[in-house]
Short mmCIF file of N, CA and C in Angstrom, two decimals:
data_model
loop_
_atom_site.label_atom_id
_atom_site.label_comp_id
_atom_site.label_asym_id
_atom_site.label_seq_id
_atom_site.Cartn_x
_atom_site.Cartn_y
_atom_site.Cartn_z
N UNK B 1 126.93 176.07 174.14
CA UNK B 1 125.72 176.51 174.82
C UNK B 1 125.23 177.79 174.20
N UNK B 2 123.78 177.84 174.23
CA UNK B 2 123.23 179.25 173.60
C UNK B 2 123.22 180.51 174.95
N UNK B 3 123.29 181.52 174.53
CA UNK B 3 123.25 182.88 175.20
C UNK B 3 121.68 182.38 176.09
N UNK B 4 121.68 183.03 177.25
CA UNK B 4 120.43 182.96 177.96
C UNK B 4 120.88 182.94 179.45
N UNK B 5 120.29 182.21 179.93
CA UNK B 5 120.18 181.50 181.79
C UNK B 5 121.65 181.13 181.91
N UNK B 6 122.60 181.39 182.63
CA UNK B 6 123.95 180.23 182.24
C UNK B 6 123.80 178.98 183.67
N UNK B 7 123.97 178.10 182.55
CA UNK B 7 124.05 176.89 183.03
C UNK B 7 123.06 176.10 182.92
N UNK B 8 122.22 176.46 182.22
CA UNK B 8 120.74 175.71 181.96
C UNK B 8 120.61 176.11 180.08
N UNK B 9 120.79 174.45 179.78
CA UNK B 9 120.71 173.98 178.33
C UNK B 9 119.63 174.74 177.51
N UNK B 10 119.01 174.65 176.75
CA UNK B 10 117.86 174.89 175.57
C UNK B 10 117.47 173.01 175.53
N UNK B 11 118.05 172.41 175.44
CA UNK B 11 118.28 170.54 175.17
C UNK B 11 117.60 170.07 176.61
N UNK B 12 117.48 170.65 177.61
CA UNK B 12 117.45 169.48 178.88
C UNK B 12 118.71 169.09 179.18
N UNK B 13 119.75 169.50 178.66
CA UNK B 13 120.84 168.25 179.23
C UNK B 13 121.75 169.00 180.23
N UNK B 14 122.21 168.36 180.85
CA UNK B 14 123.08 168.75 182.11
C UNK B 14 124.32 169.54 181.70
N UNK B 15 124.97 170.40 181.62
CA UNK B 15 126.23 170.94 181.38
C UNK B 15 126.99 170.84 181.75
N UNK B 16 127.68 169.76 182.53
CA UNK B 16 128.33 169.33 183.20
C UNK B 16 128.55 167.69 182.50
N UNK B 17 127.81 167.49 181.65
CA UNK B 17 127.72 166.14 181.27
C UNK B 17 128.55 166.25 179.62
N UNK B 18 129.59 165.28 179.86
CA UNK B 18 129.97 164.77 178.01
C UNK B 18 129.32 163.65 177.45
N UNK B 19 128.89 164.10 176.49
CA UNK B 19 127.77 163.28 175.44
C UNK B 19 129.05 161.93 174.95
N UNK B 20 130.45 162.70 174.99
CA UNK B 20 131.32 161.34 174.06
C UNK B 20 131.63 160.54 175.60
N UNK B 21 131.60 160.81 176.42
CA UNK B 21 131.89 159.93 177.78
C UNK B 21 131.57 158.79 177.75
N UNK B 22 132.13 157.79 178.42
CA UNK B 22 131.35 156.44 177.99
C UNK B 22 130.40 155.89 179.60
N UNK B 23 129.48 155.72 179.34
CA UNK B 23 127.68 155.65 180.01
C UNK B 23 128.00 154.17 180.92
N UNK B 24 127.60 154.41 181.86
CA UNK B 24 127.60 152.94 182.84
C UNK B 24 126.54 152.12 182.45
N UNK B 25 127.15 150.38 182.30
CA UNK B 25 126.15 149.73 181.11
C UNK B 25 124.95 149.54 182.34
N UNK B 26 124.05 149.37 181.22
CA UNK B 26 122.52 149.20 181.79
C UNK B 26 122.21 147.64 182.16
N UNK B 27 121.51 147.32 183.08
CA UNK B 27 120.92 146.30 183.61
C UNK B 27 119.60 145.96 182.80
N UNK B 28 119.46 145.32 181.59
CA UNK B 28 117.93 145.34 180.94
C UNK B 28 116.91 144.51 181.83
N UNK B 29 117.45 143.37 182.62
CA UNK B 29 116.29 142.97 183.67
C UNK B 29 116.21 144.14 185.09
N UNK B 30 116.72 144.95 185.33
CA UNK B 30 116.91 145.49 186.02
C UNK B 30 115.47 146.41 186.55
N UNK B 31 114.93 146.55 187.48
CA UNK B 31 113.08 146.88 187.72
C UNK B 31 113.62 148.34 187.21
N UNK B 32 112.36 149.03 186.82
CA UNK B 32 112.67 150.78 186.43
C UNK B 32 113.16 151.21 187.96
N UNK B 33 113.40 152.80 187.98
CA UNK B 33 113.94 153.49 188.78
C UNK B 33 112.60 153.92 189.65
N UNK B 34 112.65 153.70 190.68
CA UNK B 34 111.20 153.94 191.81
C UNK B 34 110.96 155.57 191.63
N UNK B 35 109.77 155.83 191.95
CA UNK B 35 109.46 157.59 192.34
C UNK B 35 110.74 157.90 193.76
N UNK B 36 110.50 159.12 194.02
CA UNK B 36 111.29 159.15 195.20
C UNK B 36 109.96 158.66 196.51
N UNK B 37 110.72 158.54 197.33
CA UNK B 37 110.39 158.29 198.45
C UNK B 37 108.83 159.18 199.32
N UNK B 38 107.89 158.67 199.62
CA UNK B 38 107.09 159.60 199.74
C UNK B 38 105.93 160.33 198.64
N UNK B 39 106.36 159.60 197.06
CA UNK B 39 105.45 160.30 196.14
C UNK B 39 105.02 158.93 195.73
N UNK B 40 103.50 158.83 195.30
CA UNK B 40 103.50 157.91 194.44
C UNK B 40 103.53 157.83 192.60
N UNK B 41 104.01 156.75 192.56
CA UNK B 41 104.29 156.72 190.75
C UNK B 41 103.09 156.91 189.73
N UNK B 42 103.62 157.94 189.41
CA UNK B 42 102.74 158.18 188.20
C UNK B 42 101.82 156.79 187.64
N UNK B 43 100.85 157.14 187.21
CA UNK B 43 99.72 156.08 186.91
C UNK B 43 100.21 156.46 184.85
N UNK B 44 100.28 155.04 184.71
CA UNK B 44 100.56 154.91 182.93
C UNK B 44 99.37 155.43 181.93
N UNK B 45 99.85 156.00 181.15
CA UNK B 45 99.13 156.44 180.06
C UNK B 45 97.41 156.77 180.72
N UNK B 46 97.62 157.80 181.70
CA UNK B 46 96.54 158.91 181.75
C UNK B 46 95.70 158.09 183.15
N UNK B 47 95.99 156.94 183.60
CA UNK B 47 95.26 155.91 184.58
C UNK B 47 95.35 156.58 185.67
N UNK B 48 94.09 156.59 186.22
CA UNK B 48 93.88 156.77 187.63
C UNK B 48 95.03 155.01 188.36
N UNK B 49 95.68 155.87 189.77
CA UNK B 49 96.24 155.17 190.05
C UNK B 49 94.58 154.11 190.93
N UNK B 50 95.32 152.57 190.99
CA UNK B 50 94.64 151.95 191.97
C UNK B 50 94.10 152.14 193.15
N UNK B 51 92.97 152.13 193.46
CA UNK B 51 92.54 152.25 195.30
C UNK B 51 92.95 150.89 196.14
N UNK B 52 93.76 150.98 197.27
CA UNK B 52 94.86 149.99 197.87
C UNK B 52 93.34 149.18 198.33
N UNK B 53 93.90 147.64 198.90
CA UNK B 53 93.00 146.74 199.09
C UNK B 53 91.88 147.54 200.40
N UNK B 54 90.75 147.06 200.16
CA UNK B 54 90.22 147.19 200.96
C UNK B 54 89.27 148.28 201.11
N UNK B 55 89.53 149.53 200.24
CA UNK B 55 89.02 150.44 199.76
C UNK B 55 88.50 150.67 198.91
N UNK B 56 87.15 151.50 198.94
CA UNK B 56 86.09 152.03 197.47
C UNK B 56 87.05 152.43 196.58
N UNK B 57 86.81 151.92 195.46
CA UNK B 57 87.28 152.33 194.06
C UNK B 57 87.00 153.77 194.37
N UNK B 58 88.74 154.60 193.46
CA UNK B 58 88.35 155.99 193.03
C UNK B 58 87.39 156.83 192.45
N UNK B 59 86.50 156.40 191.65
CA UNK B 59 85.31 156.94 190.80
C UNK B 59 84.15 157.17 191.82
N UNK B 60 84.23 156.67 193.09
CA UNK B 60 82.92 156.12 194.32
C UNK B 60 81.85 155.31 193.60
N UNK B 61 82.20 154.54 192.75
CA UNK B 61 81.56 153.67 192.13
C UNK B 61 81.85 152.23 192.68
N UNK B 62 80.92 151.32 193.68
CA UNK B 62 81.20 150.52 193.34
C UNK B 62 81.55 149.44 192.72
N UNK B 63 82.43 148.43 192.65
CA UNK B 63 82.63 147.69 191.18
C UNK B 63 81.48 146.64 190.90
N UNK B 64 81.25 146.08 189.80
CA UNK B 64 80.76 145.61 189.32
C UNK B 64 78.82 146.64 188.91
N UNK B 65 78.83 147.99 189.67
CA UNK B 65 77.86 148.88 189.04
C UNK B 65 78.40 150.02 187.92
N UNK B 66 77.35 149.61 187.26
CA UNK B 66 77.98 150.67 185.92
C UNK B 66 76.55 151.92 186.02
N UNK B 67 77.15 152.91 185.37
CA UNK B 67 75.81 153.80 185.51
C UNK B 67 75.02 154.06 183.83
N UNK B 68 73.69 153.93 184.22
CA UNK B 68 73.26 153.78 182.74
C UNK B 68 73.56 154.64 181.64
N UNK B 69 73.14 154.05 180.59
CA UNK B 69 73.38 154.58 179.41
C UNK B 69 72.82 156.05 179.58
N UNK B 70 73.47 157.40 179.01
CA UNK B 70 72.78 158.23 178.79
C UNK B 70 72.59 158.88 177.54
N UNK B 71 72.10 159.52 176.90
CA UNK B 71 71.78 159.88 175.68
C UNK B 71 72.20 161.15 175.97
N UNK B 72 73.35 161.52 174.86
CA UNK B 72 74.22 162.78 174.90
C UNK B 72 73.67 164.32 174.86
N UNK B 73 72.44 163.98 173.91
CA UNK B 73 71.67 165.15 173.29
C UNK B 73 70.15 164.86 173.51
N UNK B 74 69.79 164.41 175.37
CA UNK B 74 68.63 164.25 175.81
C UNK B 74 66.86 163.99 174.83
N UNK B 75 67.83 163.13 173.39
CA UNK B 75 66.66 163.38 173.18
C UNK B 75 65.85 161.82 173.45
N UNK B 76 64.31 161.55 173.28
CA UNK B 76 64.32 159.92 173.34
C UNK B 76 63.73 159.86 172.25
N UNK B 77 64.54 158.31 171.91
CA UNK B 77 64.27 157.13 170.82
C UNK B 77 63.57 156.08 171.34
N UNK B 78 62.54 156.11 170.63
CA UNK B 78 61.34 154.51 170.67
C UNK B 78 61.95 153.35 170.38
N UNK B 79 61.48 152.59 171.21
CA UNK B 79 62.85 151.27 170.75
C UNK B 79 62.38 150.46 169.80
N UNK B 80 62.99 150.17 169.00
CA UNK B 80 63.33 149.44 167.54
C UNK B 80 61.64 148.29 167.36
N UNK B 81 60.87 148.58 166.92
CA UNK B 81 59.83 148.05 166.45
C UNK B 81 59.40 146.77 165.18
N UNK B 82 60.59 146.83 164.83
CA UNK B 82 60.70 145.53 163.72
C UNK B 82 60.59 146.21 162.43
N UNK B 83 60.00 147.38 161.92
CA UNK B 83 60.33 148.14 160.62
C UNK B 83 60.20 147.34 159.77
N UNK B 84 59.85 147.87 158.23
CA UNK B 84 60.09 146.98 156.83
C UNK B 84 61.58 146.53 156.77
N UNK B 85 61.03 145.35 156.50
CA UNK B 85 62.00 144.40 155.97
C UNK B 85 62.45 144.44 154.50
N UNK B 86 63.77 144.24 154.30
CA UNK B 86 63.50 144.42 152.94
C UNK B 86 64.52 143.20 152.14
N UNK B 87 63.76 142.01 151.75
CA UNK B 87 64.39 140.97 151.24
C UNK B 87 65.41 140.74 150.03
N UNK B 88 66.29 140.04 150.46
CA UNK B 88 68.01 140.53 149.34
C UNK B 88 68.41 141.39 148.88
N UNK B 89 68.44 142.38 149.73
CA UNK B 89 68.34 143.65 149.91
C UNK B 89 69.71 144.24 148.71
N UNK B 90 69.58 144.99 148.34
CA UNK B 90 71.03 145.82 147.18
C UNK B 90 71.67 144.26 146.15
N UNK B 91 70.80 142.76 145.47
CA UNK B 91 70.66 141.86 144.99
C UNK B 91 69.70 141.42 144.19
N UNK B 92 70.09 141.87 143.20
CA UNK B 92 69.16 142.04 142.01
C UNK B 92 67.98 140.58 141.88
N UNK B 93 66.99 140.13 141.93
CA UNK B 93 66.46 138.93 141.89
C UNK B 93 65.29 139.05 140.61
N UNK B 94 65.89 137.89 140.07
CA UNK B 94 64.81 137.97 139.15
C UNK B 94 63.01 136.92 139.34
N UNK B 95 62.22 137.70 138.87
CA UNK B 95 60.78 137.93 138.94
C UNK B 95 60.59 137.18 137.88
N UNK B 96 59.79 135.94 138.70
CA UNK B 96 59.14 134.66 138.07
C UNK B 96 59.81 133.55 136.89
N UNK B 97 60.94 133.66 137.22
CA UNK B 97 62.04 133.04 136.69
C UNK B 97 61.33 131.19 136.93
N UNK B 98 61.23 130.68 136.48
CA UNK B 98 60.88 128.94 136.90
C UNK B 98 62.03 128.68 135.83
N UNK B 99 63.47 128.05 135.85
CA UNK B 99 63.83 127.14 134.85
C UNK B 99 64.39 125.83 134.87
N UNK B 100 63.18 125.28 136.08
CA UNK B 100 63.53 123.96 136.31
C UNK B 100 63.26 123.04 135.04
N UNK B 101 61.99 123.22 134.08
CA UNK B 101 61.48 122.46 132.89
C UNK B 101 62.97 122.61 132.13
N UNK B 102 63.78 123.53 132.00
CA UNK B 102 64.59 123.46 130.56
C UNK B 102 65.91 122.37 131.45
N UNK B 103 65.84 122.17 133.49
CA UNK B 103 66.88 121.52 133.15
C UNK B 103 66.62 119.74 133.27
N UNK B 104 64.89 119.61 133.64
CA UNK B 104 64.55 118.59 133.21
C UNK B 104 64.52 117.84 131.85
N UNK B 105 64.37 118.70 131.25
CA UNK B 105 64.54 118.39 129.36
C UNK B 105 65.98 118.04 129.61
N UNK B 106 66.71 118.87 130.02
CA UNK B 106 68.69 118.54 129.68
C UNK B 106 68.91 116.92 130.36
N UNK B 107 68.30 116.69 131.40
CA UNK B 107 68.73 115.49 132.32
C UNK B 107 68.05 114.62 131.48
N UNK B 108 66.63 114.65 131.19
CA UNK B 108 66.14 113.45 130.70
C UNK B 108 66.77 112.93 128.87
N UNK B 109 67.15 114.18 128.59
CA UNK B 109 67.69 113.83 127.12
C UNK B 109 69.12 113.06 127.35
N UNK B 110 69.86 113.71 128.11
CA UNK B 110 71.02 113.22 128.17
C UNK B 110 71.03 111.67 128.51
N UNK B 111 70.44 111.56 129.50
CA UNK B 111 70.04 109.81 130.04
C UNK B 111 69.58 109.28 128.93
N UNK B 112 68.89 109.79 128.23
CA UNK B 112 67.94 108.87 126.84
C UNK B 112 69.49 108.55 125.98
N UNK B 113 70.33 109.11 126.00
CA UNK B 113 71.15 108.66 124.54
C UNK B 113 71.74 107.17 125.05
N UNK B 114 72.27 107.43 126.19
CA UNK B 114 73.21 105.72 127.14
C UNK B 114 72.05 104.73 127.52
N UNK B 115 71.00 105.25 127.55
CA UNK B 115 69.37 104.07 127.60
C UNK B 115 69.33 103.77 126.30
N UNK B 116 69.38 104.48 125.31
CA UNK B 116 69.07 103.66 124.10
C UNK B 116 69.60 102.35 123.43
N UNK B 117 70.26 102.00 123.96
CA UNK B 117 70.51 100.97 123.84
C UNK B 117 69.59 100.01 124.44
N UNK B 118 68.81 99.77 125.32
CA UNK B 118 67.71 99.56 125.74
C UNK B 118 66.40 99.86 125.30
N UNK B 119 65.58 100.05 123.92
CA UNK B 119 64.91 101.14 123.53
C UNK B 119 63.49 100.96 124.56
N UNK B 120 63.47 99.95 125.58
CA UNK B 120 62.11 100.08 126.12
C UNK B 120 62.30 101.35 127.58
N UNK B 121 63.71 101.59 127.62
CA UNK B 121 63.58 102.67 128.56
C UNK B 121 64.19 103.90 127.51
N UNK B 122 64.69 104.03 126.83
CA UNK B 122 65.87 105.34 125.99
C UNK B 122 64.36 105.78 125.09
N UNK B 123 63.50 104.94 125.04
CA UNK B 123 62.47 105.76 124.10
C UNK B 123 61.64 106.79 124.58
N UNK B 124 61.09 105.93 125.36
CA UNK B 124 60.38 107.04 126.62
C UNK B 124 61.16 108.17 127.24
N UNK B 125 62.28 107.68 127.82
CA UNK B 125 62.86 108.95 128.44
C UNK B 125 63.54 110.40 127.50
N UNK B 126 63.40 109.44 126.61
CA UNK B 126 64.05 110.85 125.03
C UNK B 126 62.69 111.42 124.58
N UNK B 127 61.26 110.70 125.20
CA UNK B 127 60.27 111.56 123.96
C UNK B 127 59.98 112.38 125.75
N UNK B 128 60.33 111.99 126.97
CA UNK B 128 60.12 112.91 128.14
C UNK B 128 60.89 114.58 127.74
N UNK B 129 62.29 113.92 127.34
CA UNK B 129 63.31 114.96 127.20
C UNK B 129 62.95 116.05 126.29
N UNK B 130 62.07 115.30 124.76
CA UNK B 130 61.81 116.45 123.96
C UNK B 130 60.42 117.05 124.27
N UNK B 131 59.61 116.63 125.25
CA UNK B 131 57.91 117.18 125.80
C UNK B 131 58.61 118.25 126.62
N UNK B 132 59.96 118.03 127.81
CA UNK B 132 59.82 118.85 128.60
C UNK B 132 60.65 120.09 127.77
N UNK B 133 61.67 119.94 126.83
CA UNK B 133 62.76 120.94 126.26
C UNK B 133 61.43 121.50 125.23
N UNK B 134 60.09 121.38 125.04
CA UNK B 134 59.53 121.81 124.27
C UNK B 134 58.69 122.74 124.98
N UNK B 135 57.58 122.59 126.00
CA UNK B 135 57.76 123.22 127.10
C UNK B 135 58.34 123.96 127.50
N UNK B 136 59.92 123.82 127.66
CA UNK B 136 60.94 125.03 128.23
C UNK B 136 61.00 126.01 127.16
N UNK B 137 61.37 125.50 125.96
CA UNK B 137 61.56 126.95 125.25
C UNK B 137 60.32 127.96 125.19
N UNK B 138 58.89 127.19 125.06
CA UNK B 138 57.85 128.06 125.47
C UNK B 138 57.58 129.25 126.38
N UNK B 139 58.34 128.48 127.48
CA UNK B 139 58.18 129.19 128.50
C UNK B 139 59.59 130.40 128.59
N UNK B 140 60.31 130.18 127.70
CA UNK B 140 61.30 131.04 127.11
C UNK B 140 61.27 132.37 126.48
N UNK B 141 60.74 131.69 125.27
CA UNK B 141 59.55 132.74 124.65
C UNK B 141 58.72 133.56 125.40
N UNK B 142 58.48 133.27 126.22
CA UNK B 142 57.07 134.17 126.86
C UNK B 142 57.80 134.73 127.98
N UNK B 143 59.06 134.95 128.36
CA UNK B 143 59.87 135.32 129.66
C UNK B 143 60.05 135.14 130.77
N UNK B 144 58.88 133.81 131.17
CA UNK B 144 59.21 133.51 132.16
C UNK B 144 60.53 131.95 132.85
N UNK B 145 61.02 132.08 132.19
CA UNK B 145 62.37 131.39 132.08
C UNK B 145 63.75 131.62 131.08
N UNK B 146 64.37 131.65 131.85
CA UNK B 146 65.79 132.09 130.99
C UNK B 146 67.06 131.30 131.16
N UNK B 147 66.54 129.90 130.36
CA UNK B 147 67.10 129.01 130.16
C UNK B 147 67.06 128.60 128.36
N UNK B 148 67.09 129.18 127.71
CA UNK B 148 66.88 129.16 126.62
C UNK B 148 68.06 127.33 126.46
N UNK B 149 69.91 127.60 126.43
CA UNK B 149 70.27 126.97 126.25
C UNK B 149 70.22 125.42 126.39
N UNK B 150 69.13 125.95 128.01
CA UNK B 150 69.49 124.13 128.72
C UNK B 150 67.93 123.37 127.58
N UNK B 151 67.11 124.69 127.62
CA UNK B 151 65.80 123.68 126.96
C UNK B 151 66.52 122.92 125.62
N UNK B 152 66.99 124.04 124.36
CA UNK B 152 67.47 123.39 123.65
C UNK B 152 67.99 122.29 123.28
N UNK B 153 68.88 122.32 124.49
CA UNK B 153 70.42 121.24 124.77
C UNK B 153 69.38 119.54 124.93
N UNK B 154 68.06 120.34 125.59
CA UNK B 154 67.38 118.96 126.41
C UNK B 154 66.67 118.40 125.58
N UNK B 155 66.34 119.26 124.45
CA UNK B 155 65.52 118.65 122.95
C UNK B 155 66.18 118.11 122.14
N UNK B 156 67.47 118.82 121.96
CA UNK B 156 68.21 117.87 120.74
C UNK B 156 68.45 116.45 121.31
N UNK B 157 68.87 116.26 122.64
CA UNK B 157 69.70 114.82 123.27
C UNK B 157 68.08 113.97 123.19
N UNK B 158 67.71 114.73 123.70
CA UNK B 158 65.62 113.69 123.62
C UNK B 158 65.85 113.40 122.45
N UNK B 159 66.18 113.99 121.26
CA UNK B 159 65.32 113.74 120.01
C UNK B 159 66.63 112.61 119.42
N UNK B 160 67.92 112.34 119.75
CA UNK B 160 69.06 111.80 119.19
C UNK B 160 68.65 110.76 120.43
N UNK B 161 68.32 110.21 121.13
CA UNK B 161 68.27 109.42 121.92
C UNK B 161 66.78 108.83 121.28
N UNK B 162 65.62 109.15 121.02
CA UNK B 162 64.87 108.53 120.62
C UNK B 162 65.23 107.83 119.49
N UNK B 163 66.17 108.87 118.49
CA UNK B 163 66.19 108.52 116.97
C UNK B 163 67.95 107.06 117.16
N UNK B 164 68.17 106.89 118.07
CA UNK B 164 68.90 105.87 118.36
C UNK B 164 68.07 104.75 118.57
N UNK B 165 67.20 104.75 119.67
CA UNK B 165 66.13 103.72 120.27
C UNK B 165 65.76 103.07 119.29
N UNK B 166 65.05 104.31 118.23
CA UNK B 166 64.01 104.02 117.02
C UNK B 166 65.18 102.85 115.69
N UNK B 167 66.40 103.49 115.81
CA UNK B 167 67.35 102.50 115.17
C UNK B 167 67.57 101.49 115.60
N UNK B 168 68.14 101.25 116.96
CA UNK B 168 68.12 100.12 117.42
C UNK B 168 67.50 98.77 117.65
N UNK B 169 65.63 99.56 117.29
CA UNK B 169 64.75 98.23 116.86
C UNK B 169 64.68 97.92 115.71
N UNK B 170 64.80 99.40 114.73
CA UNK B 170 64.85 98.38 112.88
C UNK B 170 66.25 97.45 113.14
N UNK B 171 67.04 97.90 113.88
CA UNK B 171 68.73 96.86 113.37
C UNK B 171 68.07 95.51 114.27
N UNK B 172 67.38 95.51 115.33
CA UNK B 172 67.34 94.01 116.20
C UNK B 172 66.12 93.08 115.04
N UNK B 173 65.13 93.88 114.65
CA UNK B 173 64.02 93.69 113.94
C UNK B 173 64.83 92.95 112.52
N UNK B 174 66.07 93.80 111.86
CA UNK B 174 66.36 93.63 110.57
C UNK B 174 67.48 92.36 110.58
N UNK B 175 68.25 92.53 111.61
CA UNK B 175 69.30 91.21 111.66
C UNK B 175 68.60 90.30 112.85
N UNK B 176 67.32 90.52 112.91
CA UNK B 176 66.97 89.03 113.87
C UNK B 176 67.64 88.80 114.94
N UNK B 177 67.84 90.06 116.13
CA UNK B 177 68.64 89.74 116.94
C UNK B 177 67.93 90.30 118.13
N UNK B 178 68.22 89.53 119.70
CA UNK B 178 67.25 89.61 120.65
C UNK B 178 67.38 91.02 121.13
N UNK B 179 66.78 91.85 121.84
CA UNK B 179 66.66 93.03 121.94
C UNK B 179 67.11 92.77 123.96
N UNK B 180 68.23 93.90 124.49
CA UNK B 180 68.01 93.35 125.73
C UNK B 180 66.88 94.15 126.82
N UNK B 181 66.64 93.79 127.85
CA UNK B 181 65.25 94.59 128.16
C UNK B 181 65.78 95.14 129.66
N UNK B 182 67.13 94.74 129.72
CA UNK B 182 67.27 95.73 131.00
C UNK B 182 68.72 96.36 130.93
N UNK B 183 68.88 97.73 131.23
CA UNK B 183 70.18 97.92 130.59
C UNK B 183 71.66 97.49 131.12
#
C-alpha cells in the first residue's frame, strides 16, 4: 500500500481483499446485480430512464410529436428552386461525334464477303459497304466522327466482297455453271 489515508487503496481495491485468493465462480446466465433497494438503476449509456405506463414521456413531449426543424444560425433559406442543371456532369462528352456511317460500312462489308457467293445479293451489299466506309472516312476527315478504323475496316470488306461477287460471275459465266440466286 502507498503512504496516504490508511486503509484506502490508490487502485479502488479493498485491503482486506487477496488478489491470489480463489473468487466464487460466476453464474454467466445469472440477471446483473439489482441497484439497492429504493434507488432506481442507472439508465445505459447516458438514457433518460423510461416514464412507467401510463405517464407523459420525460421530455413533456408527447409521443409521436416531434418539434420542428430549427435552423441553428436563424438564418432563412429559399427552398430549392430547380437551379441549372448540368448534364454528365465531371464526363467528358464528345461534341457532334455521329459514327454510326463508319459502323454501317463495317456491317455491310462484312455481310458482303459470305453473300458473295450469291453475287445478286454480295454485290450490292459490298458496293453499300464501300458508299457508306467512303462517306465515313469523310466525315473523319472533317472531325465530325472518330471512327476512322471501323470506316476503313467497312471499305476494304465492301470492296473484297464485291471483287469476290465480280469473280464469281466470270467463273459461273466461264465454266458454264448455274449461278445460285438465293443464298
Amino acid at each position: 500500500m502507498q503512504p496516504g489515508n490508511p486503509g484506502q487503496d490508490p487502485y479502488g481495491q479493498q485491503p482486506n481483499q487477496d488478489p491470489t485468493a480463489p473468487q466464487p465462480p460466476h453464474d454467466p446466465y445469472a440477471p446483473p446485480p439489482g441497484a439497492p433497494y429504493g434507488q432506481q438503476p442507472a439508465a445505459p449509456y447516458g438514457q433518460q430512464p423510461a416514464a412507467p405506463y401510463g405517464q407523459p414521456p420525460v421530455s413533456g413531449q408527447p409521443y409521436g410529436q416531434q418539434q420542428p426543424y430549427q435552423d441553428p444560425y436563424g438564418q432563412q433559406q429559399p427552398p430549392y428552386s430547380g437551379g441549372p442543371t448540368y448534364p454528365n456532369a465531371g464526363y467528358p462528352q464528345a461534341q457532334g461525334q455521329n459514327n454510326t456511317l463508319g459502323l454501317v460500312a463495317l456491317i455491310l462489308g462484312i455481310a458482303s464477303i459470305p453473300l458473295s457467293c450469291c453475287p445478286f445479293l454480295g454485290i450490292p451489299v459490298g458496293i453499300g459497304g464501300l458508299v457508306t466506309g467512303y462517306l465515313a472516312r469523310q466525315k473523319v476527315a472533317q472531325g465530325q466522327a472518330s471512327n476512322a478504323g471501323q470506316a476503313k475496316a467497312g471499305l476494304i470488306c465492301g470492296a473484297v466482297g464485291v471483287a469476290l461477287g465480280i469473280i464469281g460471275i466470270i467463273l459461273s459465266v466461264a465454266l458454264n455453271v448455274g449461278l445460285p440466286t438465293q443464298p
